[in-house]
PDB file of C-alpha atoms in Angstrom:
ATOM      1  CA  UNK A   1     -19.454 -69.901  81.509  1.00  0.00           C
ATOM      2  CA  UNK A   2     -20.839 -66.609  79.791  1.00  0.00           C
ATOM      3  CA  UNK A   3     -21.769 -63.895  82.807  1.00  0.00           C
ATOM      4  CA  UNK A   4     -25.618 -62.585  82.202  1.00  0.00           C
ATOM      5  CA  UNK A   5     -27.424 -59.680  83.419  1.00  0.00           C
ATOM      6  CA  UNK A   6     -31.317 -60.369  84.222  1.00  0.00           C
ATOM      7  CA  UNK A   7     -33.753 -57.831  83.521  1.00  0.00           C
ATOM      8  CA  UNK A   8     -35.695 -56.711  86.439  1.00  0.00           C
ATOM      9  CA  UNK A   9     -37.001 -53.780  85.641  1.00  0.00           C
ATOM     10  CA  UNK A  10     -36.840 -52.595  82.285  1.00  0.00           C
ATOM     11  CA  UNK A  11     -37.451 -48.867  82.289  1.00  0.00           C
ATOM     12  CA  UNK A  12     -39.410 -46.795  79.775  1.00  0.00           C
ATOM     13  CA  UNK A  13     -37.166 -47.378  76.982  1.00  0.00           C
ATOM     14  CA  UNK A  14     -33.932 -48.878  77.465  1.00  0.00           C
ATOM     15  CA  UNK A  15     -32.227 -50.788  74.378  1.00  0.00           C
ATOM     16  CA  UNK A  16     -28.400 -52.180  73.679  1.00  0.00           C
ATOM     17  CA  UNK A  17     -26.199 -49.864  71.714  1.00  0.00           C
ATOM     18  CA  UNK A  18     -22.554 -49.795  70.347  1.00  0.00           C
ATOM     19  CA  UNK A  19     -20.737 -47.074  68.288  1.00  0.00           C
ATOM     20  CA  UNK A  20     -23.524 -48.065  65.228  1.00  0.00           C
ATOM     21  CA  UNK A  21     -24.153 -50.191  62.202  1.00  0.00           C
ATOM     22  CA  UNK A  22     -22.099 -48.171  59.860  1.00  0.00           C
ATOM     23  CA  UNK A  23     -21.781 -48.493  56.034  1.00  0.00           C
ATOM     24  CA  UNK A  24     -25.093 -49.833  54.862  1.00  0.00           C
ATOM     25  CA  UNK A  25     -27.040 -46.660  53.904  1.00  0.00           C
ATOM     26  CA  UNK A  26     -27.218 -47.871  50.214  1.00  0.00           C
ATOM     27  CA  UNK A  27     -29.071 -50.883  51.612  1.00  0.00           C
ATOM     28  CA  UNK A  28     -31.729 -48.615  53.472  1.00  0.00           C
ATOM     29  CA  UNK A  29     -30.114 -49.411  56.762  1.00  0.00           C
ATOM     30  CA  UNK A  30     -29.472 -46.584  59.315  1.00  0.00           C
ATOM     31  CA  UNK A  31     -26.492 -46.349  61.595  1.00  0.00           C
ATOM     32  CA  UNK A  32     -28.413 -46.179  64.787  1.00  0.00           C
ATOM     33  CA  UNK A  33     -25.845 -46.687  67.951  1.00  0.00           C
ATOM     34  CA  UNK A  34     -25.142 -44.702  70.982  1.00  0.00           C
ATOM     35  CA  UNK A  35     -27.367 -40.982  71.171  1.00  0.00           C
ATOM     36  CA  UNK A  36     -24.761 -39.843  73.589  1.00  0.00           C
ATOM     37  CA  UNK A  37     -21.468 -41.691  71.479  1.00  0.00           C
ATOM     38  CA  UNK A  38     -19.249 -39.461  74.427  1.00  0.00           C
ATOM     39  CA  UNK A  39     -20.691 -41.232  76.777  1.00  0.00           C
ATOM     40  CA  UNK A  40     -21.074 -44.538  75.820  1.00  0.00           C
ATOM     41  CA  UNK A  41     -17.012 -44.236  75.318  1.00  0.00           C
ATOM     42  CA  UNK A  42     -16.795 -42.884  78.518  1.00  0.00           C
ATOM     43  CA  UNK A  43     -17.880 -45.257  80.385  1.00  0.00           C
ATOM     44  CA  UNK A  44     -16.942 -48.226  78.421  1.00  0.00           C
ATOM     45  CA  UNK A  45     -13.576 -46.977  79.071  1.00  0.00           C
ATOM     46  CA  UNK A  46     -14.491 -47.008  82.937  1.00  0.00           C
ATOM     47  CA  UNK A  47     -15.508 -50.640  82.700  1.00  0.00           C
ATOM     48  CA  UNK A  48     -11.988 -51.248  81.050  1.00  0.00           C
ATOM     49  CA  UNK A  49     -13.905 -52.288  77.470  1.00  0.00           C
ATOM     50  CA  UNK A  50     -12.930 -51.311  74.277  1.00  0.00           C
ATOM     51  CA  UNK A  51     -14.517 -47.647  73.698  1.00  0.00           C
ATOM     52  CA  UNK A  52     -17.871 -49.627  71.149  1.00  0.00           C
ATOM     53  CA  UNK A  53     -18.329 -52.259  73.425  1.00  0.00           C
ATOM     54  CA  UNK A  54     -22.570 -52.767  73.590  1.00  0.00           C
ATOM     55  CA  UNK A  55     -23.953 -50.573  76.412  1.00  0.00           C
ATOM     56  CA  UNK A  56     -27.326 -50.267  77.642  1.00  0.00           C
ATOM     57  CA  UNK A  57     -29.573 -46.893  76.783  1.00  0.00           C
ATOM     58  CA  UNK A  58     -31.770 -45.863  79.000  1.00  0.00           C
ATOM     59  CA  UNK A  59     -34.299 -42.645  78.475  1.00  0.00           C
ATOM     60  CA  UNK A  60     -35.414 -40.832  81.291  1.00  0.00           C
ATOM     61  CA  UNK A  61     -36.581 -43.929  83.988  1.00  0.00           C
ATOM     62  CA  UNK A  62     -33.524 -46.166  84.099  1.00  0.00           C
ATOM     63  CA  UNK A  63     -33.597 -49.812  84.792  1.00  0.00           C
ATOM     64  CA  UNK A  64     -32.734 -52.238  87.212  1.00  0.00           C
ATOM     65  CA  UNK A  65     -30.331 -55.621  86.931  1.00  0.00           C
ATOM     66  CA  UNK A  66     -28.812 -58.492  88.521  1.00  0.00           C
ATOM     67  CA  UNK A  67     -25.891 -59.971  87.804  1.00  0.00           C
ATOM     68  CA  UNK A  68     -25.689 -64.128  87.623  1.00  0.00           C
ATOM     69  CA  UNK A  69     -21.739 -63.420  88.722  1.00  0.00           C
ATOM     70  CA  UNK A  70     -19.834 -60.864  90.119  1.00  0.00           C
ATOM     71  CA  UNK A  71     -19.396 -58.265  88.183  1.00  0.00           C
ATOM     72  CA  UNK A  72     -18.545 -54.396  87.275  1.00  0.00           C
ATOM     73  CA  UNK A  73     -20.765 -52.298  85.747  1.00  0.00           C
ATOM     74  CA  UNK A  74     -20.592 -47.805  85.491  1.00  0.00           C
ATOM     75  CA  UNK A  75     -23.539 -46.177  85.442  1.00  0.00           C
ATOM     76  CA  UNK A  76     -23.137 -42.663  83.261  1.00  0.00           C
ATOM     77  CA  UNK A  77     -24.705 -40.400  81.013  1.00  0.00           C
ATOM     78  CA  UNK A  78     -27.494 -38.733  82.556  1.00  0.00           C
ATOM     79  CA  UNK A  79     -27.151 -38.562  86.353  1.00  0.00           C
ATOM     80  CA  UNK A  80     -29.005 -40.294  88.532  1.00  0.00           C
ATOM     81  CA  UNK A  81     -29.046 -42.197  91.471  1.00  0.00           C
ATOM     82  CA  UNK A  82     -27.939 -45.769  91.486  1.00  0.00           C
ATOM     83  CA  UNK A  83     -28.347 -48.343  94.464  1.00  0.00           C
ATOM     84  CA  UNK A  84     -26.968 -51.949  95.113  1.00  0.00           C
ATOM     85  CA  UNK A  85     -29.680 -53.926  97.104  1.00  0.00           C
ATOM     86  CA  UNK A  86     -31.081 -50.750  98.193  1.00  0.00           C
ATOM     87  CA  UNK A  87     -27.693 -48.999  99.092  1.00  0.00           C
ATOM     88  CA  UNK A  88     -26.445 -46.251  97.510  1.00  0.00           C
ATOM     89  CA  UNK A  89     -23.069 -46.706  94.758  1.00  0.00           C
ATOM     90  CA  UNK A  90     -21.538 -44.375  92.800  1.00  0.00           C
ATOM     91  CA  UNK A  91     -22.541 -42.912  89.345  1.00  0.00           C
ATOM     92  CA  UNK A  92     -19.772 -42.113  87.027  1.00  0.00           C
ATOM     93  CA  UNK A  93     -17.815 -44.729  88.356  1.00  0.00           C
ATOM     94  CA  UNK A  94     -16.637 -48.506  88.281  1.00  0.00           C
ATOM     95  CA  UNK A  95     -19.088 -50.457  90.253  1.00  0.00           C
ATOM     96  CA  UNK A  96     -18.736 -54.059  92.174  1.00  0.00           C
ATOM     97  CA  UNK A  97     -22.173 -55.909  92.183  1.00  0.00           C
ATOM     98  CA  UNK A  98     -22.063 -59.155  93.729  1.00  0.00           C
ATOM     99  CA  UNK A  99     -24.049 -62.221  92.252  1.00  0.00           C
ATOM    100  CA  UNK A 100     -27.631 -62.258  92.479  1.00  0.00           C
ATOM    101  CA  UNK A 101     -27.487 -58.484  93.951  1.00  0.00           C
ATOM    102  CA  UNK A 102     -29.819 -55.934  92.243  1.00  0.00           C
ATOM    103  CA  UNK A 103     -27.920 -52.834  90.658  1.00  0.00           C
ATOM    104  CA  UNK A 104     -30.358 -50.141  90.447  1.00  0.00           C
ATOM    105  CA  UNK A 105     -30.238 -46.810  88.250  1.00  0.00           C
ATOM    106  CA  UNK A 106     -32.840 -44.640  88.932  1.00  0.00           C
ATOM    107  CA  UNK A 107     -34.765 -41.898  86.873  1.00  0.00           C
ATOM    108  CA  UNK A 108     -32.671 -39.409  85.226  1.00  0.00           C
ATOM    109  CA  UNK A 109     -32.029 -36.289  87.352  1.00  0.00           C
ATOM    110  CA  UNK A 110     -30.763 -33.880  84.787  1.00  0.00           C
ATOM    111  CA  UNK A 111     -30.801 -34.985  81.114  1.00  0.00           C
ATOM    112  CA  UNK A 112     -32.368 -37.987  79.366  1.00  0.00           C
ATOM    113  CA  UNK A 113     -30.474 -40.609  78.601  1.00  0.00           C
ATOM    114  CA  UNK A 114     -28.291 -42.996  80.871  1.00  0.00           C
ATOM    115  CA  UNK A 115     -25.714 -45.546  79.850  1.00  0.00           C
ATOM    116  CA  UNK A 116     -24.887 -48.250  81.847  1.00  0.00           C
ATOM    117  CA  UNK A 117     -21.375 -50.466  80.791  1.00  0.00           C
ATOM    118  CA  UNK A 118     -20.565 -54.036  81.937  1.00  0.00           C
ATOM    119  CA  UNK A 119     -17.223 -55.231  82.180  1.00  0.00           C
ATOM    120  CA  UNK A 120     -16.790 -57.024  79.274  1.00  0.00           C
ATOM    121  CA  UNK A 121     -19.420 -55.646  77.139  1.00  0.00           C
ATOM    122  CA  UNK A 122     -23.185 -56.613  76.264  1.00  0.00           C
ATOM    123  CA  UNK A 123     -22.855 -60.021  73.868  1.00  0.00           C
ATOM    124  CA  UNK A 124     -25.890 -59.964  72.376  1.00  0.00           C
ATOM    125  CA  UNK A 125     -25.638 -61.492  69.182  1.00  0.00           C
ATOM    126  CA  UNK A 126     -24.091 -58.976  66.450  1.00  0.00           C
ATOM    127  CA  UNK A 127     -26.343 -58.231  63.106  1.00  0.00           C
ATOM    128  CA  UNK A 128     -24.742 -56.560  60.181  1.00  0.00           C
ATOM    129  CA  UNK A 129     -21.919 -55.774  62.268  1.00  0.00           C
ATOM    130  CA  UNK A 130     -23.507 -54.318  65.071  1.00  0.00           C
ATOM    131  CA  UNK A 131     -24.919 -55.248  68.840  1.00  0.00           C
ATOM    132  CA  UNK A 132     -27.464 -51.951  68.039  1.00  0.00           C
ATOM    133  CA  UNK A 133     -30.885 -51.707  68.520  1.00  0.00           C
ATOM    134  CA  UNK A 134     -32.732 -50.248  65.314  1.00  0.00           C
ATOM    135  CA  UNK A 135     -36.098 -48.480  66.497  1.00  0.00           C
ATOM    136  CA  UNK A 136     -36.781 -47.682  63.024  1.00  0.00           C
ATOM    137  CA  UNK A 137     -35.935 -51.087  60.655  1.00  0.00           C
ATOM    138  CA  UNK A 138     -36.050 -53.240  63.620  1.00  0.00           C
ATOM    139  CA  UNK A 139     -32.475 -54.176  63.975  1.00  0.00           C
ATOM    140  CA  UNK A 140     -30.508 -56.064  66.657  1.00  0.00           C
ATOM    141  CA  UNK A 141     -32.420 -57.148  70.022  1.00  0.00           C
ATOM    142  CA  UNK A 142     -35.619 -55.865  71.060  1.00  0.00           C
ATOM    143  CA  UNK A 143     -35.876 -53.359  73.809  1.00  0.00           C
ATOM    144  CA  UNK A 144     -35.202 -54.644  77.027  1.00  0.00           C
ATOM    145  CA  UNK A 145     -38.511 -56.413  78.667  1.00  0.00           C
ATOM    146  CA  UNK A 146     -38.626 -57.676  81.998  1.00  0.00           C
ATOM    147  CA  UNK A 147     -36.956 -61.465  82.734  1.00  0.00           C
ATOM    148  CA  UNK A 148     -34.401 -60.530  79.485  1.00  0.00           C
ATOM    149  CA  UNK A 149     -31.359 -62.366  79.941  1.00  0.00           C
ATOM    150  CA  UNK A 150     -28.468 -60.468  78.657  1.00  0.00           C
ATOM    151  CA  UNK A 151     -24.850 -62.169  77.880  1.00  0.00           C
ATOM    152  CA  UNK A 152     -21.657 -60.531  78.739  1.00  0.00           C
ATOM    153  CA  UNK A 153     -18.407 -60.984  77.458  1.00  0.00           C
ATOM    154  CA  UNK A 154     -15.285 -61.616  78.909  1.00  0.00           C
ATOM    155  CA  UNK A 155     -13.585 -58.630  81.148  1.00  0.00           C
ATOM    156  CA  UNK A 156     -10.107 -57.300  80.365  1.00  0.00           C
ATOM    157  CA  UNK A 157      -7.648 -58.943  82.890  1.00  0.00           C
ATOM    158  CA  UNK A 158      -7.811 -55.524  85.038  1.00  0.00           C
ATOM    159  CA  UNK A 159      -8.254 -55.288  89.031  1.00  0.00           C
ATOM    160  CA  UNK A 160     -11.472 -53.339  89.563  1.00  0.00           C
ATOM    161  CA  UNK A 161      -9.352 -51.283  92.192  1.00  0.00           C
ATOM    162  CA  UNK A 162      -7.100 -50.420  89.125  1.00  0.00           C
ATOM    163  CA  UNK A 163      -9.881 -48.956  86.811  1.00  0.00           C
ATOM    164  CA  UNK A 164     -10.762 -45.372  87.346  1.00  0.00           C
ATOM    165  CA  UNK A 165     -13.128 -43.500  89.936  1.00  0.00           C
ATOM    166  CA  UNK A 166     -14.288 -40.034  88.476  1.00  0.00           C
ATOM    167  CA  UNK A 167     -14.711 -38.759  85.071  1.00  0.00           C
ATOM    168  CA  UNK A 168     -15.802 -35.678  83.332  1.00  0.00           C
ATOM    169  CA  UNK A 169     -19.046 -36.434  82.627  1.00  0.00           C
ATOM    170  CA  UNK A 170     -20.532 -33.151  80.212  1.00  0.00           C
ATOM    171  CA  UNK A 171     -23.418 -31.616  82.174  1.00  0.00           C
ATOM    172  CA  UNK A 172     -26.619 -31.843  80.208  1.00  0.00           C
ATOM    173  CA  UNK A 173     -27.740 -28.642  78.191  1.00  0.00           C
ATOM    174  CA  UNK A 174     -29.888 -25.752  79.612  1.00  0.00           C
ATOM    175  CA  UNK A 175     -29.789 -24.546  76.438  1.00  0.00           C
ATOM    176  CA  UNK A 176     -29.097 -26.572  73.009  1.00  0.00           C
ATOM    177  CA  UNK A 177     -27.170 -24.495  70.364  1.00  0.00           C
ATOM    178  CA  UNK A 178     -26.560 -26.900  67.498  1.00  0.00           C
ATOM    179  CA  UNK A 179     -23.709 -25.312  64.617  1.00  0.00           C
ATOM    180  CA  UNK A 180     -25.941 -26.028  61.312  1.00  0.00           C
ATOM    181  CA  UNK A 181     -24.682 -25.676  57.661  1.00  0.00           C
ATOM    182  CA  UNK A 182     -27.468 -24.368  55.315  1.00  0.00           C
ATOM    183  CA  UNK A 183     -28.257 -26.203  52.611  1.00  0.00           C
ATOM    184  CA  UNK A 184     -28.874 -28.413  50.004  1.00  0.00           C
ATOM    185  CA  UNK A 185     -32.410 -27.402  50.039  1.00  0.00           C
ATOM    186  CA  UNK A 186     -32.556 -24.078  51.679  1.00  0.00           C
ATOM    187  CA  UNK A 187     -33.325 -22.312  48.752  1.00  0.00           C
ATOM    188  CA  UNK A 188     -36.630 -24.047  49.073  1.00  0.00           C
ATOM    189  CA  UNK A 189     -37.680 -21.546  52.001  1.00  0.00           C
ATOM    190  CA  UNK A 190     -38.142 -18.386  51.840  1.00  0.00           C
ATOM    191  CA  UNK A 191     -35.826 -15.082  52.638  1.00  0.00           C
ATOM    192  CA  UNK A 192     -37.917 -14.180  56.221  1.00  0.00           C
ATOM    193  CA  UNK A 193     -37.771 -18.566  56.948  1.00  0.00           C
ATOM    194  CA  UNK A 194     -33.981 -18.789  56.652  1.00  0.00           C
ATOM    195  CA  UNK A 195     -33.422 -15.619  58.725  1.00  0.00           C
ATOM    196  CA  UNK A 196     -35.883 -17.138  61.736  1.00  0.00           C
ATOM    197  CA  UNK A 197     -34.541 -20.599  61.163  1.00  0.00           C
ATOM    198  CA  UNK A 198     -31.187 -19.079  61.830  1.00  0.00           C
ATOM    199  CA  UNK A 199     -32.405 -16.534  65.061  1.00  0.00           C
ATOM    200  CA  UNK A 200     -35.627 -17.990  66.647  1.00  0.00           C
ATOM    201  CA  UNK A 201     -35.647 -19.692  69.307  1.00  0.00           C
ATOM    202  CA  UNK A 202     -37.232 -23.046  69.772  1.00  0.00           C
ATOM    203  CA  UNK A 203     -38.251 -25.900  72.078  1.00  0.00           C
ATOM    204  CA  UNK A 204     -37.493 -29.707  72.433  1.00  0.00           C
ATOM    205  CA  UNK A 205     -41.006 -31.097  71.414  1.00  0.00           C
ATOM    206  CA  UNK A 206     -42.149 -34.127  73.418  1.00  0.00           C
ATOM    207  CA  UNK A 207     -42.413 -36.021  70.272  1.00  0.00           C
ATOM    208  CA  UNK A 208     -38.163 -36.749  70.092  1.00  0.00           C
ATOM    209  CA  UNK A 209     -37.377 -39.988  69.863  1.00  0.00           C
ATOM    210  CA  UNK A 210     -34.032 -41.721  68.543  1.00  0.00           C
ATOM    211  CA  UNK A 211     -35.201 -41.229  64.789  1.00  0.00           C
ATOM    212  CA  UNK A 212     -34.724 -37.419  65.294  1.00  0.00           C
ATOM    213  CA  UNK A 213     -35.111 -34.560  67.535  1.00  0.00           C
ATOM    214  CA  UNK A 214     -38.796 -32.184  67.149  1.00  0.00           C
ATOM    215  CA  UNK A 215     -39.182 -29.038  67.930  1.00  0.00           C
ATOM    216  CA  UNK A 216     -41.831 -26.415  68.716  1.00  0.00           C
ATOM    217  CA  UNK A 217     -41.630 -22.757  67.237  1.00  0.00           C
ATOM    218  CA  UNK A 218     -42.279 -20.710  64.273  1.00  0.00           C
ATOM    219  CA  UNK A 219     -43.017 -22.462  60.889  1.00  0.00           C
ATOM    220  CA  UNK A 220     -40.729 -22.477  58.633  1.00  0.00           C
ATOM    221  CA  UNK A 221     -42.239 -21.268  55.264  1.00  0.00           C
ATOM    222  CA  UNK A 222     -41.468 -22.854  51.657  1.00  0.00           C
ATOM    223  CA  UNK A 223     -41.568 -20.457  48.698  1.00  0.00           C
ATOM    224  CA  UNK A 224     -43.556 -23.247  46.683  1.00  0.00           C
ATOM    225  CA  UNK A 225     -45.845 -25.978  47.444  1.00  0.00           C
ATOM    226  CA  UNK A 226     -43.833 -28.460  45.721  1.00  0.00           C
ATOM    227  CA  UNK A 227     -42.375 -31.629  46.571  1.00  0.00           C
ATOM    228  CA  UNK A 228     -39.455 -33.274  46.238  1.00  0.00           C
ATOM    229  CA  UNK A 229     -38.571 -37.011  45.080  1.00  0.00           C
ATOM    230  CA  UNK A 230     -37.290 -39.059  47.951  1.00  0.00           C
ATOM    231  CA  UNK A 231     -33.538 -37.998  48.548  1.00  0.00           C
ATOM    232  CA  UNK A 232     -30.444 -39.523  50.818  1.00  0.00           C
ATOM    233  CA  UNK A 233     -30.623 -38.049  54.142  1.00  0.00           C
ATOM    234  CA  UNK A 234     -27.959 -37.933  56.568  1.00  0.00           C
ATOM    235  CA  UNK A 235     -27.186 -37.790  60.114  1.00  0.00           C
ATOM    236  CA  UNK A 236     -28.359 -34.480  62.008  1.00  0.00           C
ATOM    237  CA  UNK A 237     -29.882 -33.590  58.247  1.00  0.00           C
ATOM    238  CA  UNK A 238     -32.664 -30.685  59.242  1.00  0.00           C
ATOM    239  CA  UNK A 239     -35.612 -31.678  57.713  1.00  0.00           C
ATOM    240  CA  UNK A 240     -38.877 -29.509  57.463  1.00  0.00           C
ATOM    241  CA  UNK A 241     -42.433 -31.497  57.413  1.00  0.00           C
ATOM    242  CA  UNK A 242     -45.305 -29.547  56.180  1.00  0.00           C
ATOM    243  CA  UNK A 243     -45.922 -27.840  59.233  1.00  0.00           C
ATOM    244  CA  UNK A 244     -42.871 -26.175  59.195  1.00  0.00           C
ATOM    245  CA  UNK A 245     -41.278 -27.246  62.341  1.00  0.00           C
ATOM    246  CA  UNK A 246     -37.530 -28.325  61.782  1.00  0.00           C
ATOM    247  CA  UNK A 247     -36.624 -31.943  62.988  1.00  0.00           C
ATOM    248  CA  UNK A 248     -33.156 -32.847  63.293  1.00  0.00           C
ATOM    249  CA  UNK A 249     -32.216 -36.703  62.451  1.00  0.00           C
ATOM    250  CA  UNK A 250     -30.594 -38.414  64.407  1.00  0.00           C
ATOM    251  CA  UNK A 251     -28.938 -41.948  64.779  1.00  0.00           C
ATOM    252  CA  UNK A 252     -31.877 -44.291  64.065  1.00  0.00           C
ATOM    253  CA  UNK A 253     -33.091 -41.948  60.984  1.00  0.00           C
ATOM    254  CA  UNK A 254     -35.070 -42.959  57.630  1.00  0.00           C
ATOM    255  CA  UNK A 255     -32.069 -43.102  54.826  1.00  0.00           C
ATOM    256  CA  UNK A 256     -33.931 -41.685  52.447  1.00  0.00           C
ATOM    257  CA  UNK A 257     -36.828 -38.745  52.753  1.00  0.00           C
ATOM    258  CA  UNK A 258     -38.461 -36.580  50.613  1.00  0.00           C
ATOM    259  CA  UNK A 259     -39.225 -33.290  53.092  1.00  0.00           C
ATOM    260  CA  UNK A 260     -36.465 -30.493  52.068  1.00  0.00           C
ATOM    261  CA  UNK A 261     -33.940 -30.382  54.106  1.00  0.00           C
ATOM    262  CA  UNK A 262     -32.939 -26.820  55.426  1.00  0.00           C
ATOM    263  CA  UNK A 263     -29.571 -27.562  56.640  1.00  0.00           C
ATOM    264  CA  UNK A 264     -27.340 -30.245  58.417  1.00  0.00           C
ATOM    265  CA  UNK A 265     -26.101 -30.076  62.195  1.00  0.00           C
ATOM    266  CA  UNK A 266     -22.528 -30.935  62.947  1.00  0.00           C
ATOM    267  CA  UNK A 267     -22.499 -34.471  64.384  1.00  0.00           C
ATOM    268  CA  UNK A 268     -20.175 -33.403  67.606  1.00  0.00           C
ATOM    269  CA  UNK A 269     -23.201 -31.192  68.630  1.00  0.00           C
ATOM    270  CA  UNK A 270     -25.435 -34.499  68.247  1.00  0.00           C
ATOM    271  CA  UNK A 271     -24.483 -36.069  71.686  1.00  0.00           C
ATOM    272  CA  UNK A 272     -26.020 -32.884  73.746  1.00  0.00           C
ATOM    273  CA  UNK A 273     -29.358 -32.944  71.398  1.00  0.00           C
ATOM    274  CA  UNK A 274     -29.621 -36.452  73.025  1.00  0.00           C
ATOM    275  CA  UNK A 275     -29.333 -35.382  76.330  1.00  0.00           C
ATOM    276  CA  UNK A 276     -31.885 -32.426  75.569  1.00  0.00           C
ATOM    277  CA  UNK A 277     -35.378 -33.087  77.735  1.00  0.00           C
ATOM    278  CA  UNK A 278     -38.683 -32.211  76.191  1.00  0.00           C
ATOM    279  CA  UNK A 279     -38.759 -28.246  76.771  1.00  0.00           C
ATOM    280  CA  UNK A 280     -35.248 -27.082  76.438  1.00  0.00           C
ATOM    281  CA  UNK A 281     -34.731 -24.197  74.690  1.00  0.00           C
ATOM    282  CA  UNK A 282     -32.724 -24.693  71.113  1.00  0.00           C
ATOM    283  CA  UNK A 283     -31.356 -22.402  68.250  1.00  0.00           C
ATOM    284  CA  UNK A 284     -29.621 -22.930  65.242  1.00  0.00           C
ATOM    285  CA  UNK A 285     -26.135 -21.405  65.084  1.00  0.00           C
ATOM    286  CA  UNK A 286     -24.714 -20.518  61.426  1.00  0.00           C
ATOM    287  CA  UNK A 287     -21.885 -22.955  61.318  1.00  0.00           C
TER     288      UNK A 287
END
């Protein structure tokens, strides 16, 4: 009989994600997956899964569940306090939840985004190749909603007393410095605009979502008015809306865009934008 985890409380936003629908940009179709990919392989690994087993996201509130079976889950990511029927377990490690118990994971502490692995995986039904939710196309299952009943797959044949207790779990950023590569429009801004883009110092805007990280700061100025045709965009692509302000795409971004785009951020430094709550300081490093 397939194990299931029943939505109890559902959290502001929390949605199932894997390592991404890759290879279908031609199609229009973005990769979406895990913000925080470090962490979703962290504590997949925890949970003794294969490091793209389907998570759960959570952003900023958590969630709560209960189990129909036994079963291990790890709560990481984010920290934050998680509870079994009220008493307190351990984040960043393997965690027993008896049948019918509620495992708890409460508001973010420090960062934004928590990931919470089941032994075994999430088994939601695969589309395109890929358990994902996709905010922007609509991909994959719907964000969790209170009463959801989630599948889980079968566990790896490992003792729970065998997995491991403590990882290195990345602190979230104070400050967000994300290496960025100029170009291919950047000679679509002006002289003064690439020097600030490159030294100013700007804010996490309370407008991020999973389609890309906004900021708050100087404008960026264009030397023409112009605009361009609709253009490929990729992952942590830079782009600059009319108002100046750079946004940096990330997993469930448009494929295609027609706003120039000033540079492109390293995908490593992706995982910590994630983690980045509204307010944290950024810059753009020359990479």
């Amino acid at each position: 009989m397939t194990a299931k985890l029943t939505v109890v409380r559902p959290g502001a936003l929390t949605t199932v994600q894997d390592a991404g629908r890759t290879g279908h940009a031609h199609l229009g179709v973005p990769r979406s997956g895990a913000l925080d990919a470090p962490a979703m392989r962290l504590a997949n690994r925890l949970a003794g899964n294969p490091e793209g087993a389907a998570v759960l996201e959570t952003t900023l509130t958590g969630c709560a569940l209960r189990p129909d079976t036994d079963l291990t889950l790890v709560v990481g990511g984010a920290p934050c306090a998680v509870t079994v029927d009220g008493r307190p377990a351990p984040w960043g490690a393997p965690v027993r939840v008896p049948a019918g118990a509620t495992l708890d994971i409460g508001p973010a502490t420090h960062g934004l985004r928590t990931y919470v692995a089941a032994a075994g995986g999430i088994a939601v039904p695969p589309v395109l190749g890929s358990r994902s939710t996709d905010l922007l196309s609509g991909l994959g299952p719907a964000p969790l909603a209170e009463g959801d009943l989630l599948p889980v797959g079968r566990a790896a044949d490992t003792a729970p007393w065998a997995l491991p207790v403590a990882a290195p779990w990345p602190a979230p950023p104070t400050e967000l410095v994300l290496p960025a590569r100029l170009g291919p429009r950047a000679d679509w801004f002006t002289a003064t605009a690439l020097r600030t883009f490159l030294s100013a110092t700007y804010t996490v805007s309370v407008h991020s979502n999973r389609i890309g990280l906004r900021t708050e700061g100087p404008a960026l100025k264009r030397r023409s008015a112009g605009e361009l045709p609709s253009e490929g965009m990729v992952l942590g692509a830079v782009q600059v809306p009319p108002d100046g302000r750079p946004v940096v795409f990330l997993h469930d971004h448009p494929t295609t865009g027609g706003y120039p785009v000033i540079a492109v951020v390293a995908e490593e430094a992706l995982a910590a934008a994630a983690q980045a709550v509204p307010g944290t300081a950024v810059r753009f490093a020359p990479c």
